[in-house]
GROMACS .gro file of C-alpha atoms in nm:
model
  289
    1MET     CA    1  10.127   8.935   7.977
    2GLY     CA    2   9.924   8.652   8.128
    3ASN     CA    3   9.859   8.810   8.468
    4GLY     CA    4   9.768   9.160   8.584
    5GLN     CA    5  10.114   9.279   8.685
    6TRP     CA    6  10.141   9.651   8.616
    7PHE     CA    7  10.461   9.720   8.421
    8PRO     CA    8  10.560  10.079   8.320
    9ALA     CA    9  10.671  10.117   7.961
   10GLU     CA   10  10.971  10.328   8.060
   11TRP     CA   11  11.121  10.069   8.293
   12PRO     CA   12  11.348   9.886   8.039
   13GLU     CA   13  11.518  10.215   7.938
   14ARG     CA   14  11.564  10.323   8.300
   15ILE     CA   15  11.695   9.978   8.398
   16ARG     CA   16  11.958   9.986   8.123
   17ALA     CA   17  12.056  10.340   8.228
   18LEU     CA   18  12.100  10.223   8.591
   19ALA     CA   19  12.305   9.923   8.483
   20GLU     CA   20  12.529  10.153   8.270
   21GLY     CA   21  12.577  10.393   8.554
   22THR     CA   22  12.405  10.688   8.384
   23LEU     CA   23  12.106  10.692   8.620
   24THR     CA   24  12.131  10.818   8.980
   25PRO     CA   25  11.874  10.651   9.208
   26VAL     CA   26  11.623  10.883   9.374
   27THR     CA   27  11.607  10.867   9.755
   28PRO     CA   28  11.281  10.690   9.851
   29ARG     CA   29  11.018  10.871  10.058
   30ARG     CA   30  10.864  10.697  10.360
   31ALA     CA   31  10.507  10.579  10.304
   32ALA     CA   32  10.246  10.356  10.458
   33THR     CA   33   9.950  10.164  10.319
   34VAL     CA   34   9.678   9.957  10.495
   35MET     CA   35   9.498   9.634  10.407
   36LEU     CA   36   9.162   9.696  10.574
   37VAL     CA   37   8.981   9.368  10.633
   38LYS     CA   38   8.645   9.255  10.769
   39ASP     CA   39   8.458   8.927  10.794
   40GLY     CA   40   8.225   8.848  10.503
   41GLU     CA   41   7.978   8.568  10.451
   42ALA     CA   42   8.246   8.343  10.297
   43GLY     CA   43   8.541   8.454  10.499
   44PRO     CA   44   8.747   8.775  10.520
   45VAL     CA   45   8.725   9.045  10.254
   46VAL     CA   46   8.975   9.323  10.195
   47HIS     CA   47   8.904   9.682  10.096
   48MET     CA   48   9.071   9.782   9.770
   49LEU     CA   49   9.051  10.091   9.550
   50ARG     CA   50   9.119  10.121   9.179
   51ARG     CA   51   9.348  10.407   9.075
   52ARG     CA   52   9.193  10.628   8.808
   53THR     CA   53   9.303  10.530   8.463
   54SER     CA   54   9.413  10.890   8.404
   55MET     CA   55   9.679  10.861   8.672
   56ALA     CA   56  10.030  10.880   8.538
   57PHE     CA   57  10.148  10.613   8.780
   58ALA     CA   58   9.976  10.279   8.803
   59GLY     CA   59   9.658  10.403   8.639
   60GLY     CA   60   9.382  10.139   8.655
   61ALA     CA   61   9.576   9.933   8.913
   62TYR     CA   62   9.410   9.807   9.233
   63ALA     CA   63   9.572   9.907   9.559
   64TYR     CA   64   9.503   9.980   9.926
   65PRO     CA   65   9.459  10.319  10.093
   66GLY     CA   66   9.803  10.468  10.147
   67GLY     CA   67  10.039  10.754  10.092
   68GLY     CA   68  10.348  10.940  10.210
   69VAL     CA   69  10.457  11.016  10.565
   70ASP     CA   70  10.396  11.375  10.685
   71PRO     CA   71  10.726  11.491  10.849
   72ARG     CA   72  10.516  11.701  11.096
   73ASP     CA   73  10.403  11.382  11.261
   74ASP     CA   74  10.760  11.321  11.372
   75GLU     CA   75  10.761  11.625  11.589
   76HIS     CA   76  10.455  11.605  11.813
   77GLN     CA   77  10.396  11.355  12.090
   78ILE     CA   78  10.035  11.241  12.052
   79ARG     CA   79   9.805  11.041  12.271
   80TRP     CA   80   9.884  10.679  12.195
   81ALA     CA   81   9.735  10.338  12.275
   82GLY     CA   82   9.876   9.993  12.209
   83PRO     CA   83  10.242   9.892  12.172
   84THR     CA   84  10.486  10.165  12.266
   85ARG     CA   85  10.676  10.378  12.017
   86ALA     CA   86  10.987  10.186  12.116
   87TRP     CA   87  10.817   9.856  12.024
   88TRP     CA   88  10.706   9.999  11.690
   89ALA     CA   89  11.049  10.139  11.622
   90GLN     CA   90  11.209   9.795  11.666
   91LYS     CA   91  10.937   9.631  11.453
   92LEU     CA   92  10.961   9.883  11.170
   93GLY     CA   93  11.336   9.914  11.182
   94VAL     CA   94  11.345  10.288  11.243
   95ASP     CA   95  11.385  10.537  11.537
   96GLU     CA   96  11.096  10.616  11.762
   97THR     CA   97  11.000  10.949  11.611
   98SER     CA   98  10.996  10.790  11.261
   99ALA     CA   99  10.793  10.501  11.395
  100GLN     CA  100  10.526  10.740  11.523
  101ALA     CA  101  10.516  10.921  11.185
  102ILE     CA  102  10.484  10.596  10.992
  103VAL     CA  103  10.204  10.465  11.210
  104CYS     CA  104  10.030  10.808  11.189
  105ALA     CA  105  10.057  10.792  10.812
  106ALA     CA  106   9.887  10.450  10.804
  107VAL     CA  107   9.599  10.571  11.023
  108ARG     CA  108   9.572  10.910  10.844
  109GLU     CA  109   9.569  10.762  10.493
  110THR     CA  110   9.303  10.509  10.592
  111TYR     CA  111   9.090  10.799  10.714
  112GLU     CA  112   9.168  11.021  10.411
  113GLU     CA  113   9.101  10.761  10.145
  114ALA     CA  114   8.850  10.521  10.306
  115GLY     CA  115   8.680  10.736  10.575
  116VAL     CA  116   8.785  10.487  10.848
  117LEU     CA  117   8.953  10.623  11.161
  118LEU     CA  118   9.159  10.400  11.398
  119ALA     CA  119   9.135  10.635  11.691
  120GLY     CA  120   8.898  10.694  11.985
  121PRO     CA  121   8.838  10.925  12.284
  122SER     CA  122   9.003  10.671  12.515
  123PRO     CA  123   9.264  10.389  12.482
  124ASP     CA  124   8.998  10.126  12.450
  125THR     CA  125   8.738  10.293  12.231
  126VAL     CA  126   8.701  10.384  11.862
  127VAL     CA  127   8.501  10.666  11.713
  128GLY     CA  128   8.176  10.575  11.536
  129ASP     CA  129   8.042  10.713  11.214
  130THR     CA  130   8.272  10.979  11.062
  131THR     CA  131   8.059  11.091  10.772
  132GLY     CA  132   7.930  11.422  10.929
  133GLU     CA  133   8.010  11.761  10.783
  134ASP     CA  134   8.251  11.852  11.062
  135TRP     CA  135   8.439  11.530  11.014
  136GLU     CA  136   8.451  11.583  10.641
  137ALA     CA  137   8.591  11.933  10.692
  138ASP     CA  138   8.877  11.795  10.897
  139ARG     CA  139   8.938  11.516  10.651
  140ALA     CA  140   8.962  11.765  10.366
  141ALA     CA  141   9.211  11.974  10.569
  142LEU     CA  142   9.416  11.663  10.622
  143VAL     CA  143   9.421  11.582  10.252
  144ALA     CA  144   9.522  11.940  10.171
  145ARG     CA  145   9.798  11.917  10.438
  146ASP     CA  146   9.650  12.226  10.601
  147LEU     CA  147   9.625  12.018  10.917
  148SER     CA  148   9.871  11.757  11.043
  149PHE     CA  149   9.737  11.431  11.177
  150ALA     CA  150   9.886  11.501  11.518
  151GLU     CA  151   9.701  11.839  11.526
  152PHE     CA  152   9.382  11.672  11.418
  153LEU     CA  153   9.401  11.414  11.697
  154ASP     CA  154   9.477  11.686  11.953
  155ARG     CA  155   9.193  11.905  11.831
  156ARG     CA  156   8.943  11.626  11.878
  157GLY     CA  157   9.098  11.478  12.192
  158LEU     CA  158   9.155  11.146  12.030
  159VAL     CA  159   9.389  10.860  12.109
  160LEU     CA  160   9.565  10.683  11.819
  161ARG     CA  161   9.490  10.310  11.843
  162SER     CA  162   9.819  10.153  11.732
  163ASP     CA  163   9.698   9.823  11.869
  164LEU     CA  164   9.445   9.805  11.583
  165LEU     CA  165   9.730   9.792  11.328
  166GLY     CA  166   9.961   9.507  11.240
  167ALA     CA  167  10.281   9.563  11.041
  168TRP     CA  168  10.271   9.317  10.752
  169ALA     CA  169  10.548   9.384  10.502
  170ARG     CA  170  10.797   9.645  10.376
  171TRP     CA  171  10.864   9.711  10.010
  172ILE     CA  172  11.101   9.967   9.856
  173THR     CA  173  11.042  10.098   9.505
  174PRO     CA  174  11.319   9.975   9.262
  175GLU     CA  175  11.620  10.202   9.223
  176PHE     CA  176  11.548  10.275   8.860
  177GLU     CA  177  11.204  10.429   8.928
  178SER     CA  178  11.166  10.808   8.905
  179ARG     CA  179  10.933  10.815   9.206
  180ARG     CA  180  11.043  10.593   9.490
  181TYR     CA  181  10.881  10.496   9.817
  182ASP     CA  182  10.992  10.301  10.124
  183THR     CA  183  10.654  10.159  10.209
  184TRP     CA  184  10.536   9.974  10.519
  185PHE     CA  185  10.228   9.765  10.464
  186PHE     CA  186   9.982   9.719  10.756
  187VAL     CA  187   9.673   9.516  10.824
  188ALA     CA  188   9.373   9.641  11.020
  189VAL     CA  189   9.021   9.512  11.094
  190LEU     CA  190   8.735   9.750  11.015
  191PRO     CA  191   8.615   9.890  11.352
  192GLU     CA  192   8.261   9.814  11.450
  193GLY     CA  193   8.026  10.106  11.370
  194GLN     CA  194   8.242  10.248  11.090
  195ARG     CA  195   8.198  10.199  10.717
  196THR     CA  196   8.421  10.266  10.419
  197ARG     CA  197   8.354  10.505  10.137
  198ASN     CA  198   8.549  10.616   9.831
  199ALA     CA  199   8.699  10.936   9.973
  200SER     CA  200   9.009  10.934   9.753
  201THR     CA  201   9.048  11.173   9.462
  202GLU     CA  202   9.288  10.919   9.304
  203ALA     CA  203   9.039  10.628   9.284
  204ASP     CA  204   8.741  10.579   9.059
  205ARG     CA  205   8.597  10.283   9.248
  206THR     CA  206   8.640  10.076   9.570
  207VAL     CA  207   8.547   9.718   9.643
  208TRP     CA  208   8.532   9.469   9.929
  209ILE     CA  209   8.663   9.147   9.780
  210ARG     CA  210   8.780   8.808   9.908
  211PRO     CA  211   9.160   8.794   9.883
  212ALA     CA  212   9.142   8.470   9.688
  213ASP     CA  213   8.902   8.625   9.438
  214ALA     CA  214   9.121   8.931   9.391
  215ALA     CA  215   9.429   8.708   9.342
  216ALA     CA  216   9.238   8.499   9.087
  217GLY     CA  217   9.143   8.816   8.901
  218TYR     CA  218   9.506   8.914   8.891
  219ASP     CA  219   9.618   8.571   8.768
  220LYS     CA  220   9.360   8.591   8.484
  221GLY     CA  221   9.480   8.941   8.383
  222GLU     CA  222   9.147   9.097   8.486
  223LEU     CA  223   9.274   9.303   8.783
  224LEU     CA  224   9.592   9.513   8.748
  225MET     CA  225   9.816   9.524   9.053
  226MET     CA  226  10.175   9.618   9.137
  227PRO     CA  227  10.393   9.341   9.282
  228PRO     CA  228  10.370   9.453   9.648
  229THR     CA  229   9.991   9.463   9.629
  230ILE     CA  230   9.941   9.109   9.496
  231ALA     CA  231  10.219   8.974   9.714
  232THR     CA  232  10.058   9.111  10.031
  233LEU     CA  233   9.719   9.006   9.911
  234ARG     CA  234   9.832   8.647   9.865
  235GLY     CA  235   9.968   8.660  10.224
  236ILE     CA  236   9.619   8.702  10.376
  237VAL     CA  237   9.439   8.445  10.164
  238GLU     CA  238   9.491   8.166  10.423
  239TYR     CA  239   9.309   8.330  10.713
  240GLU     CA  240   8.957   8.227  10.803
  241ARG     CA  241   8.876   8.542  11.003
  242ALA     CA  242   8.983   8.900  10.975
  243ALA     CA  243   9.105   8.896  11.331
  244ASP     CA  244   9.332   8.602  11.251
  245ALA     CA  245   9.524   8.808  10.993
  246LEU     CA  246   9.574   9.089  11.246
  247ALA     CA  247   9.689   8.838  11.512
  248ALA     CA  248   9.946   8.697  11.269
  249ALA     CA  249  10.112   9.034  11.206
  250PRO     CA  250  10.361   9.037  11.499
  251ALA     CA  251  10.537   8.733  11.358
  252ARG     CA  252  10.576   8.879  11.011
  253ASP     CA  253  10.924   8.938  10.864
  254LEU     CA  254  10.966   9.305  10.772
  255THR     CA  255  11.295   9.261  10.581
  256PRO     CA  256  11.260   9.515  10.297
  257VAL     CA  257  11.187   9.377   9.953
  258LEU     CA  258  11.380   9.566   9.684
  259ALA     CA  259  11.379   9.464   9.317
  260LYS     CA  260  11.715   9.401   9.155
  261ALA     CA  261  11.797   9.435   8.786
  262ARG     CA  262  12.092   9.277   8.603
  263LEU     CA  263  12.207   9.237   8.242
  264GLU     CA  264  12.226   8.877   8.133
  265ASP     CA  265  12.260   8.720   7.783
  266GLY     CA  266  12.143   9.032   7.600
  267GLU     CA  267  11.845   9.107   7.818
  268VAL     CA  268  11.763   9.276   8.146
  269VAL     CA  269  11.647   9.041   8.423
  270LEU     CA  270  11.431   9.208   8.687
  271ALA     CA  271  11.369   9.010   9.008
  272TRP     CA  272  11.219   9.070   9.347
  273PRO     CA  273  11.402   8.861   9.612
  274GLY     CA  274  11.172   8.595   9.755
  275HIS     CA  275  10.902   8.661   9.495
  276ASP     CA  276  10.996   8.461   9.185
  277GLU     CA  277  10.651   8.513   9.020
  278PHE     CA  278  10.741   8.872   8.943
  279THR     CA  279  11.067   8.804   8.762
  280LYS     CA  280  11.078   8.977   8.425
  281HIS     CA  281  11.308   8.916   8.126
  282ILE     CA  282  11.330   9.229   7.917
  283PRO     CA  283  11.514   9.222   7.578
  284THR     CA  284  11.763   9.501   7.536
  285GLY     CA  285  11.544   9.632   7.252
  286GLY     CA  286  11.289   9.739   7.515
  287ALA     CA  287  10.996   9.498   7.475
  288SER     CA  288  10.878   9.312   7.785
  289ALA     CA  289  10.847   8.938   7.811
   0.00000   0.00000   0.00000
């Protein structure tokens, strides 16, 4: 293919099975991922990680820190700054407890995979360097799910800074995929005093890169990305400052994007509504075009 769109080899077979009614879609799990941005010398740069090539899913593809929602974060009322849970519920299209859990997932995954924590001891502060041994022990406990994020915040007396996040997009994994996620994409500006590091066991490298440069790498086939990643990346290219991207988030349309597959003239046509660049024509023999 001419660009860097990651395309699983098993998709054609699964798409045909779905079209024939022999495949039952898996219920998607809730998830969150964060485009962490900061100002560079030539404009904003975004933090991306490359999934290890050994990974069964999207190996070698570039992505943002992210992962599944922890159901335990539905249950516990945490100290909260920024827009109310009701505001987030309306924005994300869910109930208030789910909204808290999704926002918690975004903040937790950013901490787990990038070492950046969007929380502070008061509603208008953010913690500083989080690279100490005690912080690392807590981060490891979060990764192992020995500790919920709500428990972590309580233990440290921290307030979650939901005002430092902006909801950017919502993508749902296609119905024919074996692992499905209902994923909310967020944008956040790197807090002053904190720095990123590759804290993810699923990534072999991380980069700060200009969105336009990353998109150009994708277009040349040099950087692999899944459709939601490159689509959201293109969405922040236009901003001249990191803060501008965050300020634009409240006006974003969070209508879920879900790929649709149909049989047409002897081939499977796979399309993402509103994103024509990702349309695929797959011959019934199984090869991709």
